[in-house]
CSV table of C-alpha atoms in Angstrom, one decimal:
chain,number,residue,atom,x,y,z
A,1181,MET,CA,152.3,117.2,65.4
A,1182,ASN,CA,151.5,117.4,69.1
A,1183,ASN,CA,154.7,117.0,71.3
A,1184,ILE,CA,152.8,117.4,74.6
A,1185,PRO,CA,153.4,114.4,76.8
A,1186,GLN,CA,150.4,112.6,78.3
A,1187,LEU,CA,151.9,111.9,81.7
A,1188,MET,CA,154.2,113.7,84.0
A,1189,LYS,CA,155.9,113.2,87.4
A,1190,ALA,CA,154.8,115.2,90.4
A,1191,VAL,CA,155.5,115.3,94.1
A,1192,GLN,CA,152.2,114.9,95.8
A,1193,LEU,CA,151.1,115.3,99.4
A,1194,LYS,CA,149.8,111.8,100.5
A,1195,GLY,CA,149.3,112.3,104.2
A,1196,PRO,CA,150.8,114.1,107.3
A,1197,GLY,CA,154.5,113.9,106.8
A,1198,HIS,CA,154.2,111.8,103.7
A,1199,VAL,CA,154.9,112.8,100.1
A,1200,ALA,CA,155.6,110.7,97.1
A,1201,VAL,CA,156.6,111.1,93.5
A,1202,GLU,CA,153.7,110.0,91.4
A,1203,THR,CA,152.9,109.7,87.7
A,1204,ILE,CA,149.9,111.8,86.8
A,1205,ASP,CA,148.1,113.1,83.7
A,1206,VAL,CA,149.4,116.4,82.2
A,1207,PRO,CA,146.8,119.1,83.0
A,1208,GLU,CA,144.8,120.7,80.2
A,1209,ILE,CA,146.2,124.0,79.0
A,1210,GLY,CA,143.6,126.8,79.4
A,1211,GLN,CA,143.3,130.1,77.6
A,1212,GLY,CA,146.1,132.4,78.5
A,1213,GLU,CA,148.2,129.6,80.1
A,1214,VAL,CA,151.3,127.8,79.0
A,1215,LEU,CA,152.7,124.3,79.7
A,1216,LEU,CA,156.2,124.5,81.3
A,1217,ARG,CA,158.6,121.6,81.0
A,1218,VAL,CA,160.3,121.6,84.4
A,1219,LYS,CA,164.1,121.4,84.2
A,1220,GLY,CA,164.7,121.9,87.9
A,1221,ALA,CA,162.7,122.3,91.1
A,1222,GLY,CA,163.6,123.2,94.7
A,1223,VAL,CA,162.0,122.6,98.0
A,1224,CYS,CA,161.0,125.8,99.8
A,1225,GLN,CA,159.9,126.5,103.4
A,1226,THR,CA,156.2,126.4,102.4
A,1227,ASP,CA,156.6,122.9,101.1
A,1228,LEU,CA,158.2,121.8,104.4
A,1229,HIS,CA,155.4,123.5,106.4
A,1230,ILE,CA,152.7,121.7,104.3
A,1231,ARG,CA,154.4,118.4,104.7
A,1232,ARG,CA,154.7,118.8,108.5
A,1233,ASP,CA,151.2,120.2,109.2
A,1234,PRO,CA,149.6,117.8,111.7
A,1235,ALA,CA,146.2,119.4,111.1
A,1236,GLN,CA,146.6,118.6,107.4
A,1237,THR,CA,144.9,121.8,106.2
A,1238,THR,CA,146.3,121.3,102.7
A,1239,PRO,CA,144.2,118.8,100.7
A,1240,LEU,CA,145.7,115.4,100.1
A,1241,GLY,CA,147.0,115.0,96.5
A,1242,THR,CA,148.1,118.6,96.3
A,1243,ILE,CA,151.2,118.9,94.1
A,1244,LEU,CA,154.0,120.5,96.0
A,1245,GLY,CA,156.7,122.8,94.6
A,1246,HIS,CA,156.6,126.2,93.1
A,1247,GLU,CA,160.3,127.0,93.0
A,1248,ILE,CA,160.8,125.9,89.5
A,1249,ALA,CA,162.8,126.6,86.3
A,1250,GLY,CA,162.0,125.3,82.9
A,1251,GLU,CA,161.1,126.0,79.3
A,1252,ILE,CA,157.9,126.8,77.5
């Protein structure tokens, strides 16, 4: 039985200074990868810089957050 959810929540960059929590498809798991169920996430300085970047050098739709803890 497959217990992998089809949808997940993610904080996405929507525009300069604008992020939103969106429901997106769970990504496909590639060879040598695992799917992590996030139990907690933090905001780091990189996320703040990306959000405030007036030049918007990070592509819109980028999922922010890499300070995470969870289970495989």
